[in-house]
mmCIF file of C-alpha atoms in Angstrom:
data_model
loop_
_atom_site.group_PDB
_atom_site.id
_atom_site.type_symbol
_atom_site.label_atom_id
_atom_site.label_comp_id
_atom_site.label_asym_id
_atom_site.label_seq_id
_atom_site.Cartn_x
_atom_site.Cartn_y
_atom_site.Cartn_z
ATOM 1 C CA MET A 33 173.927 78.122 -69.000
ATOM 2 C CA SER A 34 170.718 79.540 -67.456
ATOM 3 C CA TYR A 35 167.510 77.523 -67.149
ATOM 4 C CA LYS A 36 165.897 79.556 -69.933
ATOM 5 C CA GLU A 37 168.865 78.918 -72.156
ATOM 6 C CA LYS A 38 168.607 75.188 -71.488
ATOM 7 C CA ILE A 39 164.901 75.241 -72.375
ATOM 8 C CA SER A 40 165.601 77.244 -75.519
ATOM 9 C CA LYS A 41 168.319 74.826 -76.562
ATOM 10 C CA PHE A 42 166.044 71.826 -76.041
ATOM 11 C CA ILE A 43 163.215 73.366 -78.064
ATOM 12 C CA ASP A 44 165.563 74.372 -80.898
ATOM 13 C CA GLU A 45 167.002 70.859 -81.037
ATOM 14 C CA HIS A 46 163.572 69.173 -81.072
ATOM 15 C CA ILE A 47 161.383 71.652 -82.988
ATOM 16 C CA ASP A 48 161.517 69.706 -86.263
ATOM 17 C CA GLU A 49 160.117 66.567 -84.609
ATOM 18 C CA TYR A 50 157.103 68.497 -83.307
ATOM 19 C CA LYS A 51 156.593 70.231 -86.635
ATOM 20 C CA GLN A 52 156.348 66.796 -88.223
ATOM 21 C CA ILE A 53 153.792 65.731 -85.621
ATOM 22 C CA ALA A 54 151.738 68.854 -86.324
ATOM 23 C CA LEU A 55 151.841 68.123 -90.060
ATOM 24 C CA LYS A 56 150.831 64.493 -89.610
ATOM 25 C CA ILE A 57 147.860 65.553 -87.470
ATOM 26 C CA HIS A 58 146.928 68.151 -90.075
ATOM 27 C CA ASP A 59 147.112 65.582 -92.877
ATOM 28 C CA LYS A 60 144.779 63.211 -91.043
ATOM 29 C CA PRO A 61 142.056 65.363 -89.419
ATOM 30 C CA GLU A 62 140.034 63.562 -86.789
ATOM 31 C CA VAL A 63 136.914 64.878 -85.068
ATOM 32 C CA SER A 64 135.825 64.577 -81.477
ATOM 33 C CA ASN A 65 136.079 61.100 -79.972
ATOM 34 C CA TYR A 66 137.940 59.829 -83.022
ATOM 35 C CA GLU A 67 141.370 61.535 -82.629
ATOM 36 C CA PHE A 68 143.091 58.168 -82.420
ATOM 37 C CA GLU A 69 146.127 58.997 -84.555
ATOM 38 C CA ALA A 70 146.632 62.470 -83.029
ATOM 39 C CA CYS A 71 146.385 61.066 -79.504
ATOM 40 C CA LYS A 72 148.866 58.329 -80.405
ATOM 41 C CA LEU A 73 151.382 60.716 -81.985
ATOM 42 C CA LEU A 74 151.402 63.164 -79.083
ATOM 43 C CA SER A 75 151.217 60.694 -76.207
ATOM 44 C CA GLU A 76 153.900 58.415 -77.624
ATOM 45 C CA LYS A 77 156.209 61.334 -78.242
ATOM 46 C CA LEU A 78 155.789 62.503 -74.664
ATOM 47 C CA GLY A 79 156.447 58.965 -73.537
ATOM 48 C CA GLU A 80 159.732 59.048 -75.450
ATOM 49 C CA GLU A 81 160.548 62.335 -73.622
ATOM 50 C CA GLY A 82 160.295 60.506 -70.297
ATOM 51 C CA PHE A 83 156.728 61.336 -69.246
ATOM 52 C CA ASP A 84 154.479 58.754 -67.595
ATOM 53 C CA VAL A 85 151.622 58.458 -70.090
ATOM 54 C CA LYS A 86 148.066 57.183 -69.693
ATOM 55 C CA VAL A 87 145.553 57.034 -72.540
ATOM 56 C CA ASP A 88 141.748 56.766 -72.235
ATOM 57 C CA VAL A 89 141.188 59.047 -69.267
ATOM 58 C CA ALA A 90 138.360 61.113 -67.784
ATOM 59 C CA GLY A 91 135.809 59.145 -69.818
ATOM 60 C CA HIS A 92 137.446 60.081 -73.136
ATOM 61 C CA ARG A 93 139.012 57.271 -75.150
ATOM 62 C CA THR A 94 141.219 59.705 -77.068
ATOM 63 C CA GLY A 95 142.226 61.711 -74.000
ATOM 64 C CA PHE A 96 145.568 61.298 -72.279
ATOM 65 C CA THR A 97 147.753 62.466 -69.425
ATOM 66 C CA ALA A 98 151.515 62.751 -69.492
ATOM 67 C CA THR A 99 153.241 63.526 -66.185
ATOM 68 C CA TYR A 100 156.757 63.951 -64.934
ATOM 69 C CA LYS A 101 157.494 64.680 -61.279
ATOM 70 C CA SER A 102 160.780 65.903 -59.957
ATOM 71 C CA ARG A 103 162.094 64.560 -56.643
ATOM 72 C CA LYS A 104 162.393 68.199 -55.609
ATOM 73 C CA LYS A 105 159.135 69.750 -54.461
ATOM 74 C CA GLY A 106 157.563 72.550 -56.427
ATOM 75 C CA PRO A 107 154.434 73.712 -58.217
ATOM 76 C CA VAL A 108 152.386 71.531 -60.555
ATOM 77 C CA ILE A 109 152.130 73.035 -64.030
ATOM 78 C CA ALA A 110 149.627 71.630 -66.537
ATOM 79 C CA PHE A 111 149.869 72.276 -70.265
ATOM 80 C CA LEU A 112 146.607 71.734 -72.151
ATOM 81 C CA ALA A 113 146.740 70.055 -75.575
ATOM 82 C CA GLU A 114 144.019 70.119 -78.230
ATOM 83 C CA TYR A 115 144.182 68.118 -81.430
ATOM 84 C CA ASP A 116 140.658 67.660 -82.786
ATOM 85 C CA ALA A 117 139.575 68.849 -86.242
ATOM 86 C CA LEU A 118 136.395 70.492 -87.465
ATOM 87 C CA VAL A 119 133.754 68.393 -89.201
ATOM 88 C CA GLY A 120 134.109 68.645 -92.975
ATOM 89 C CA ILE A 121 136.918 71.203 -93.277
ATOM 90 C CA GLY A 122 139.610 69.637 -91.081
ATOM 91 C CA HIS A 123 142.186 71.645 -89.123
ATOM 92 C CA ALA A 124 140.774 75.078 -89.829
ATOM 93 C CA CYS A 125 141.235 76.031 -86.182
ATOM 94 C CA GLY A 126 144.880 75.027 -85.980
ATOM 95 C CA HIS A 127 144.594 72.420 -83.264
ATOM 96 C CA ASN A 128 147.311 70.418 -84.981
ATOM 97 C CA LEU A 129 149.660 73.236 -83.963
ATOM 98 C CA PHE A 130 147.988 73.646 -80.555
ATOM 99 C CA GLY A 131 148.738 70.096 -79.415
ATOM 100 C CA ALA A 132 152.303 70.098 -80.705
ATOM 101 C CA ASN A 133 152.981 73.495 -79.160
ATOM 102 C CA SER A 134 151.767 72.554 -75.698
ATOM 103 C CA SER A 135 153.631 69.244 -75.796
ATOM 104 C CA LEU A 136 156.931 70.842 -76.810
ATOM 105 C CA ALA A 137 156.519 73.535 -74.155
ATOM 106 C CA ALA A 138 156.053 70.817 -71.528
ATOM 107 C CA ALA A 139 159.009 68.800 -72.809
ATOM 108 C CA GLY A 140 161.145 71.954 -72.768
ATOM 109 C CA LEU A 141 160.213 72.641 -69.136
ATOM 110 C CA LYS A 142 160.875 69.007 -68.275
ATOM 111 C CA SER A 143 164.467 69.442 -69.449
ATOM 112 C CA VAL A 144 165.144 71.579 -66.321
ATOM 113 C CA ILE A 145 162.469 70.354 -63.904
ATOM 114 C CA ASP A 146 164.805 68.025 -61.979
ATOM 115 C CA GLU A 147 166.969 71.044 -61.183
ATOM 116 C CA VAL A 148 164.234 73.554 -60.313
ATOM 117 C CA GLY A 149 161.642 71.200 -58.778
ATOM 118 C CA GLY A 150 157.959 70.656 -59.365
ATOM 119 C CA GLU A 151 155.819 68.598 -61.710
ATOM 120 C CA VAL A 152 155.012 68.952 -65.405
ATOM 121 C CA ARG A 153 151.852 67.596 -66.938
ATOM 122 C CA VAL A 154 150.252 67.522 -70.337
ATOM 123 C CA TYR A 155 146.518 66.929 -70.484
ATOM 124 C CA GLY A 156 145.393 65.774 -73.896
ATOM 125 C CA THR A 157 141.844 67.038 -74.066
ATOM 126 C CA PRO A 158 139.724 65.866 -77.062
ATOM 127 C CA GLY A 159 136.751 67.492 -78.725
ATOM 128 C CA GLU A 160 137.264 71.180 -78.018
ATOM 129 C CA GLU A 161 135.090 71.849 -81.041
ATOM 130 C CA GLY A 162 132.273 69.820 -79.508
ATOM 131 C CA GLY A 163 130.677 66.787 -81.129
ATOM 132 C CA GLU A 164 130.510 63.227 -79.898
ATOM 133 C CA ASN A 165 131.694 63.086 -76.274
ATOM 134 C CA GLY A 166 133.097 66.604 -76.796
ATOM 135 C CA SER A 167 134.525 69.392 -74.667
ATOM 136 C CA ALA A 168 136.741 67.075 -72.658
ATOM 137 C CA LYS A 169 138.211 69.735 -70.371
ATOM 138 C CA GLY A 170 134.902 69.800 -68.553
ATOM 139 C CA SER A 171 135.326 66.079 -67.820
ATOM 140 C CA PHE A 172 138.920 66.608 -66.657
ATOM 141 C CA VAL A 173 137.664 69.273 -64.255
ATOM 142 C CA ARG A 174 134.777 67.156 -63.031
ATOM 143 C CA GLU A 175 137.005 64.110 -62.484
ATOM 144 C CA GLY A 176 139.456 66.089 -60.347
ATOM 145 C CA PHE A 177 142.451 66.265 -62.655
ATOM 146 C CA PHE A 178 143.113 69.887 -61.619
ATOM 147 C CA LYS A 179 142.622 69.535 -57.854
ATOM 148 C CA ASP A 180 146.396 69.691 -57.208
ATOM 149 C CA VAL A 181 147.383 71.849 -60.226
ATOM 150 C CA ASP A 182 148.783 75.318 -59.538
ATOM 151 C CA VAL A 183 148.549 76.801 -63.022
ATOM 152 C CA ALA A 184 147.249 75.704 -66.467
ATOM 153 C CA LEU A 185 148.810 76.998 -69.681
ATOM 154 C CA CYS A 186 148.083 76.796 -73.399
ATOM 155 C CA ALA A 187 147.969 79.024 -76.474
ATOM 156 C CA HIS A 188 145.696 79.080 -79.514
ATOM 157 C CA PRO A 189 146.705 79.728 -83.139
ATOM 158 C CA ALA A 190 145.517 83.003 -84.647
ATOM 159 C CA ASP A 191 146.606 85.793 -87.011
ATOM 160 C CA ARG A 192 148.131 87.837 -84.204
ATOM 161 C CA ASN A 193 149.887 87.503 -80.876
ATOM 162 C CA ALA A 194 147.624 88.554 -78.017
ATOM 163 C CA VAL A 195 146.894 87.868 -74.377
ATOM 164 C CA SER A 196 143.885 85.762 -73.380
ATOM 165 C CA SER A 197 140.455 86.853 -74.621
ATOM 166 C CA ASN A 198 137.100 86.686 -72.947
ATOM 167 C CA LEU A 199 134.958 83.761 -74.100
ATOM 168 C CA LEU A 200 131.233 82.999 -74.303
ATOM 169 C CA ALA A 201 129.719 80.203 -72.243
ATOM 170 C CA ILE A 202 127.819 77.435 -74.054
ATOM 171 C CA ILE A 203 125.205 74.853 -73.197
ATOM 172 C CA PRO A 204 124.845 72.331 -76.032
ATOM 173 C CA LEU A 205 121.419 70.718 -76.185
ATOM 174 C CA THR A 206 119.641 68.107 -78.255
ATOM 175 C CA VAL A 207 115.842 68.416 -78.672
ATOM 176 C CA ARG A 208 113.842 65.322 -79.656
ATOM 177 C CA PHE A 209 110.137 64.989 -80.268
ATOM 178 C CA PHE A 210 108.099 61.784 -80.634
ATOM 179 C CA GLY A 211 104.816 61.883 -82.447
ATOM 180 C CA LYS A 212 102.576 59.438 -84.289
ATOM 181 C CA PRO A 213 102.869 58.410 -87.957
ATOM 182 C CA ALA A 214 99.976 58.571 -90.359
ATOM 183 C CA HIS A 215 99.396 59.005 -94.096
ATOM 184 C CA SER A 216 99.739 62.721 -94.783
ATOM 185 C CA ALA A 217 96.913 62.762 -97.333
ATOM 186 C CA ALA A 218 94.591 59.862 -96.403
ATOM 187 C CA SER A 219 94.500 60.263 -92.608
ATOM 188 C CA PRO A 220 96.490 63.269 -91.380
ATOM 189 C CA GLU A 221 94.117 63.716 -88.420
ATOM 190 C CA GLN A 222 95.446 60.451 -86.950
ATOM 191 C CA GLY A 223 99.037 61.645 -86.875
ATOM 192 C CA ILE A 224 101.089 63.758 -84.457
ATOM 193 C CA ASN A 225 103.737 65.685 -86.306
ATOM 194 C CA ALA A 226 107.087 65.631 -84.472
ATOM 195 C CA LEU A 227 108.662 67.918 -87.091
ATOM 196 C CA ASP A 228 106.002 70.567 -86.408
ATOM 197 C CA ALA A 229 107.134 70.538 -82.764
ATOM 198 C CA VAL A 230 110.753 71.098 -83.750
ATOM 199 C CA ILE A 231 109.729 73.967 -86.050
ATOM 200 C CA GLN A 232 107.778 75.521 -83.208
ATOM 201 C CA VAL A 233 110.969 75.439 -81.129
ATOM 202 C CA PHE A 234 112.730 77.433 -83.823
ATOM 203 C CA ASN A 235 109.809 79.848 -83.960
ATOM 204 C CA GLY A 236 109.931 80.260 -80.196
ATOM 205 C CA VAL A 237 113.664 80.877 -80.297
ATOM 206 C CA ASN A 238 113.196 83.537 -82.984
ATOM 207 C CA ALA A 239 110.584 85.272 -80.838
ATOM 208 C CA LEU A 240 112.937 85.137 -77.826
ATOM 209 C CA ARG A 241 115.787 86.861 -79.711
ATOM 210 C CA GLN A 242 114.217 90.315 -79.292
ATOM 211 C CA HIS A 243 114.178 89.874 -75.495
ATOM 212 C CA VAL A 244 117.790 88.889 -74.782
ATOM 213 C CA THR A 245 121.006 90.848 -74.325
ATOM 214 C CA PRO A 246 123.304 91.434 -77.366
ATOM 215 C CA ASP A 247 125.820 88.814 -76.228
ATOM 216 C CA VAL A 248 123.313 85.983 -76.483
ATOM 217 C CA ARG A 249 123.602 83.596 -79.395
ATOM 218 C CA ILE A 250 121.153 80.745 -80.048
ATOM 219 C CA HIS A 251 121.841 78.601 -83.083
ATOM 220 C CA GLY A 252 120.487 75.238 -84.122
ATOM 221 C CA ILE A 253 120.164 72.695 -86.905
ATOM 222 C CA ILE A 254 117.547 70.051 -87.662
ATOM 223 C CA THR A 255 119.255 66.669 -87.718
ATOM 224 C CA SER A 256 116.161 64.524 -88.382
ATOM 225 C CA GLY A 257 112.808 65.619 -89.778
ATOM 226 C CA GLY A 258 111.012 62.603 -91.179
ATOM 227 C CA ASP A 259 111.397 60.075 -93.977
ATOM 228 C CA ALA A 260 108.935 61.090 -96.689
ATOM 229 C CA PRO A 261 106.523 63.997 -97.331
ATOM 230 C CA ASN A 262 103.501 61.677 -97.428
ATOM 231 C CA ILE A 263 104.156 60.310 -93.950
ATOM 232 C CA VAL A 264 103.532 62.377 -90.849
ATOM 233 C CA PRO A 265 106.965 62.458 -89.088
ATOM 234 C CA GLU A 266 106.862 60.423 -85.903
ATOM 235 C CA PHE A 267 110.361 61.518 -84.867
ATOM 236 C CA ALA A 268 112.306 64.754 -85.259
ATOM 237 C CA GLU A 269 115.502 66.046 -83.711
ATOM 238 C CA ALA A 270 117.432 69.300 -83.570
ATOM 239 C CA LYS A 271 120.688 70.384 -81.942
ATOM 240 C CA PHE A 272 121.171 73.804 -80.388
ATOM 241 C CA TYR A 273 123.981 75.837 -78.848
ATOM 242 C CA LEU A 274 122.970 78.390 -76.261
ATOM 243 C CA ARG A 275 125.675 81.042 -75.715
ATOM 244 C CA ALA A 276 126.015 84.061 -73.439
ATOM 245 C CA ASN A 277 128.714 86.150 -71.774
ATOM 246 C CA THR A 278 128.799 84.180 -68.538
ATOM 247 C CA LYS A 279 128.054 80.774 -67.118
ATOM 248 C CA LYS A 280 125.317 82.307 -64.982
ATOM 249 C CA GLN A 281 123.635 84.034 -67.927
ATOM 250 C CA VAL A 282 123.610 80.949 -70.133
ATOM 251 C CA GLU A 283 122.098 78.902 -67.307
ATOM 252 C CA GLU A 284 119.283 81.494 -67.055
ATOM 253 C CA LEU A 285 118.860 81.299 -70.844
ATOM 254 C CA ARG A 286 118.435 77.564 -70.638
ATOM 255 C CA ILE A 287 115.359 77.977 -68.405
ATOM 256 C CA LYS A 288 113.704 80.069 -71.108
ATOM 257 C CA PHE A 289 114.699 77.527 -73.764
ATOM 258 C CA ASP A 290 113.296 74.695 -71.674
ATOM 259 C CA ASN A 291 109.917 76.476 -71.580
ATOM 260 C CA ILE A 292 109.976 76.906 -75.371
ATOM 261 C CA VAL A 293 110.444 73.150 -75.804
ATOM 262 C CA LYS A 294 107.632 72.396 -73.353
ATOM 263 C CA GLY A 295 105.353 74.830 -75.172
ATOM 264 C CA ALA A 296 106.115 73.214 -78.530
ATOM 265 C CA GLY A 297 105.089 69.845 -77.120
ATOM 266 C CA LEU A 298 101.845 71.253 -75.755
ATOM 267 C CA GLN A 299 101.001 72.918 -79.069
ATOM 268 C CA THR A 300 101.520 69.833 -81.190
ATOM 269 C CA GLY A 301 100.813 66.936 -78.852
ATOM 270 C CA ALA A 302 104.292 65.477 -79.435
ATOM 271 C CA ARG A 303 106.310 64.190 -76.535
ATOM 272 C CA GLY A 304 109.509 66.153 -76.134
ATOM 273 C CA GLU A 305 112.925 65.352 -74.667
ATOM 274 C CA LEU A 306 115.703 67.846 -73.923
ATOM 275 C CA ILE A 307 119.076 66.182 -73.572
ATOM 276 C CA GLN A 308 122.562 67.474 -72.920
ATOM 277 C CA GLU A 309 124.919 64.999 -74.545
ATOM 278 C CA GLU A 310 128.090 67.140 -74.351
ATOM 279 C CA ASN A 311 129.714 69.074 -71.531
ATOM 280 C CA SER A 312 128.781 72.689 -70.974
ATOM 281 C CA VAL A 313 131.496 75.165 -71.863
ATOM 282 C CA ASP A 314 132.230 77.992 -69.419
ATOM 283 C CA ASP A 315 133.346 81.571 -70.028
ATOM 284 C CA MET A 316 136.899 82.581 -69.104
ATOM 285 C CA VAL A 317 138.077 83.705 -65.674
ATOM 286 C CA MET A 318 140.875 86.115 -66.557
ATOM 287 C CA THR A 319 144.191 86.156 -64.685
ATOM 288 C CA ARG A 320 145.906 89.207 -66.163
ATOM 289 C CA THR A 321 148.998 88.877 -63.987
ATOM 290 C CA LEU A 322 149.679 85.473 -65.580
ATOM 291 C CA ASP A 323 148.958 86.831 -69.040
ATOM 292 C CA GLU A 324 151.469 89.612 -68.526
ATOM 293 C CA ILE A 325 154.198 87.179 -67.536
ATOM 294 C CA TYR A 326 153.600 85.317 -70.791
ATOM 295 C CA ALA A 327 153.463 88.592 -72.777
ATOM 296 C CA LYS A 328 156.781 89.748 -71.347
ATOM 297 C CA ASN A 329 158.404 86.467 -72.412
ATOM 298 C CA VAL A 330 157.002 86.854 -75.938
ATOM 299 C CA GLU A 331 158.481 90.326 -76.138
ATOM 300 C CA ASP A 332 161.804 89.154 -74.703
ATOM 301 C CA LEU A 333 161.903 86.641 -77.559
ATOM 302 C CA GLY A 334 161.619 89.534 -80.025
ATOM 303 C CA TYR A 335 157.915 89.407 -80.905
ATOM 304 C CA GLU A 336 155.144 91.963 -80.558
ATOM 305 C CA ILE A 337 151.984 91.111 -78.595
ATOM 306 C CA ASP A 338 148.667 92.804 -77.950
ATOM 307 C CA HIS A 339 148.410 93.291 -74.173
ATOM 308 C CA PHE A 340 144.684 94.040 -74.237
ATOM 309 C CA GLY A 341 143.189 91.194 -76.224
ATOM 310 C CA LYS A 342 139.715 91.487 -77.626
ATOM 311 C CA LYS A 343 136.196 90.504 -76.788
ATOM 312 C CA SER A 344 135.731 87.079 -78.380
ATOM 313 C CA ILE A 345 132.435 85.909 -79.815
ATOM 314 C CA GLY A 346 133.736 82.349 -79.687
ATOM 315 C CA SER A 347 133.935 79.760 -76.944
ATOM 316 C CA SER A 348 136.424 77.218 -75.612
ATOM 317 C CA ASP A 349 136.295 74.629 -72.864
ATOM 318 C CA VAL A 350 139.507 76.138 -71.503
ATOM 319 C CA GLY A 351 136.995 78.303 -69.691
ATOM 320 C CA ASN A 352 135.983 75.285 -67.571
ATOM 321 C CA VAL A 353 139.590 74.950 -66.409
ATOM 322 C CA SER A 354 139.746 78.669 -65.619
ATOM 323 C CA TYR A 355 137.003 78.219 -63.015
ATOM 324 C CA VAL A 356 139.214 75.937 -60.926
ATOM 325 C CA VAL A 357 142.849 77.098 -61.457
ATOM 326 C CA PRO A 358 144.647 80.193 -62.826
ATOM 327 C CA THR A 359 144.616 79.635 -66.604
ATOM 328 C CA ILE A 360 145.692 81.492 -69.727
ATOM 329 C CA GLN A 361 145.034 80.861 -73.388
ATOM 330 C CA PRO A 362 146.808 83.636 -75.328
ATOM 331 C CA SER A 363 146.864 83.537 -79.110
ATOM 332 C CA PHE A 364 149.973 83.114 -81.272
ATOM 333 C CA ARG A 365 150.417 84.296 -84.812
ATOM 334 C CA ILE A 366 150.558 81.629 -87.534
ATOM 335 C CA SER A 367 150.113 83.851 -90.607
ATOM 336 C CA LEU A 368 151.341 87.179 -91.938
ATOM 337 C CA ASP A 369 147.961 87.677 -93.588
ATOM 338 C CA LYS A 370 144.600 88.304 -91.999
ATOM 339 C CA ILE A 371 142.879 84.921 -91.545
ATOM 340 C CA VAL A 372 139.587 83.928 -89.948
ATOM 341 C CA GLY A 373 139.097 80.756 -87.946
ATOM 342 C CA HIS A 374 137.131 77.835 -89.377
ATOM 343 C CA THR A 375 137.972 78.792 -92.975
ATOM 344 C CA GLU A 376 140.099 77.298 -95.719
ATOM 345 C CA GLY A 377 142.626 80.085 -95.316
ATOM 346 C CA PHE A 378 143.131 79.244 -91.638
ATOM 347 C CA LYS A 379 143.479 75.555 -92.522
ATOM 348 C CA GLN A 380 146.262 76.359 -94.981
ATOM 349 C CA ALA A 381 148.048 78.582 -92.465
ATOM 350 C CA ALA A 382 147.989 75.730 -89.952
ATOM 351 C CA CYS A 383 150.261 73.660 -92.213
ATOM 352 C CA SER A 384 152.374 76.480 -93.617
ATOM 353 C CA GLU A 385 156.045 76.831 -92.769
ATOM 354 C CA TYR A 386 155.286 80.133 -91.018
ATOM 355 C CA GLY A 387 152.590 78.462 -88.950
ATOM 356 C CA LEU A 388 154.809 75.509 -88.075
ATOM 357 C CA GLU A 389 157.716 77.766 -87.141
ATOM 358 C CA SER A 390 155.461 79.712 -84.774
ATOM 359 C CA ILE A 391 155.605 76.706 -82.454
ATOM 360 C CA ARG A 392 159.215 77.590 -81.664
ATOM 361 C CA PHE A 393 158.678 80.972 -80.012
ATOM 362 C CA CYS A 394 155.303 80.165 -78.458
ATOM 363 C CA SER A 395 156.444 76.938 -76.799
ATOM 364 C CA LYS A 396 159.430 78.820 -75.389
ATOM 365 C CA ALA A 397 157.207 81.637 -74.053
ATOM 366 C CA LEU A 398 154.881 79.126 -72.365
ATOM 367 C CA ALA A 399 157.780 77.155 -70.842
ATOM 368 C CA TYR A 400 159.510 80.346 -69.659
ATOM 369 C CA THR A 401 156.267 81.464 -68.007
ATOM 370 C CA ALA A 402 156.002 78.193 -66.145
ATOM 371 C CA LEU A 403 159.689 78.392 -65.166
ATOM 372 C CA GLU A 404 159.297 81.843 -63.647
ATOM 373 C CA LEU A 405 156.395 80.646 -61.486
ATOM 374 C CA ILE A 406 158.458 77.706 -60.250
ATOM 375 C CA LEU A 407 161.500 79.846 -59.415
ATOM 376 C CA ASP A 408 159.591 82.726 -57.791
ATOM 377 C CA LYS A 409 157.117 81.647 -55.103
ATOM 378 C CA ASN A 410 156.031 85.243 -54.523
ATOM 379 C CA LEU A 411 155.166 85.646 -58.180
ATOM 380 C CA LEU A 412 153.105 82.462 -58.116
ATOM 381 C CA GLU A 413 151.258 83.706 -55.032
ATOM 382 C CA GLU A 414 150.589 87.028 -56.796
ATOM 383 C CA VAL A 415 149.099 85.110 -59.717
ATOM 384 C CA LYS A 416 146.891 83.076 -57.402
ATOM 385 C CA LYS A 417 145.730 86.177 -55.548
ATOM 386 C CA ASP A 418 144.841 87.917 -58.821
ATOM 387 C CA TYR A 419 142.970 84.804 -59.940
ATOM 388 C CA GLN A 420 140.927 84.568 -56.734
ATOM 389 C CA GLU A 421 139.884 88.197 -57.047
ATOM 390 C CA SER A 422 138.738 87.612 -60.623
ATOM 391 C CA LEU A 423 136.931 84.418 -59.681
ATOM 392 C CA LYS A 424 134.944 86.177 -56.954
ATOM 393 C CA LYS A 425 133.519 88.537 -59.558
ATOM 394 C CA MET A 426 132.322 85.594 -61.705
ATOM 395 C CA ILE A 427 130.485 83.488 -59.150
#
């Protein structure tokens, strides 16, 4: 029996267990920093598979690592797992499938790793959707979890099979203004309106929109704006996402945004604070050689795949990983119908039998891709060379 056949046999024998995990995560959606049950389900399952598991890592209480190292030397392959839900709607991005898929791919590869050599890891990375202590992959990068990793692999649920897509970079920011309360009718001249300052930030952003490139997105919400209409608001807060094509562009955009916040404070007399409470999210460094290895394995399994991908208007902290190691995040089809992320239709597809069954072929394709890199040193070097050439164009 070949190594691929052994991996395939393992996945076929264990697929139902991982489907059940995906369903349990779907049935109990947990947002960033609160994915306690999802973390427990995935990490304990990997522990049962023989991985050395650690929970509460990289400053994330619902993050985990699962590692298995062969006595035979070889590359280090990291599979990235996501399992957070969206606020309000639940698993309308399919991360319940994402985490199960990556974990099963890693377990499948582990079934042959003692024979072929190397090390298999699963990094459970919370809060991809942002939120409290969100975008954990940035923390994993910062804390050095990828310093000895050769390749990082994962795949995202979608309505089609496709290679990795470009992503937008994000800087998430919180704007706070502190004013002075007063009675809005009796003594308004004694107050300093913090809400007015926040509104001026929105006005400044709207004026900026006509002077930025088409890829730029700036969106915000007011999270606090006062307690009563007859009291001048002494505190107001808003949260913004700044997005652009590249890490460099979004950093330049932040400078302009900083000046808008300063100007709003000067106009109103309110004291402003600009805080970044979550990690920045980087754009994607593409490694097409690695994507094509994955695509070939998808086709060998009997599935069609788009080799070109598309320009995404979304973002993912997998981009942070792509700035330090060759990384792919292709998409895998979970519905026969056209579905859009972050909608009720996508949520239903993420718990459908078709969606659950998609884990089988995708986990095999990811595991096969890793296997080929372990068995063929020249192929791994080709991937690394391609990656370095792409990285040079980004920095």
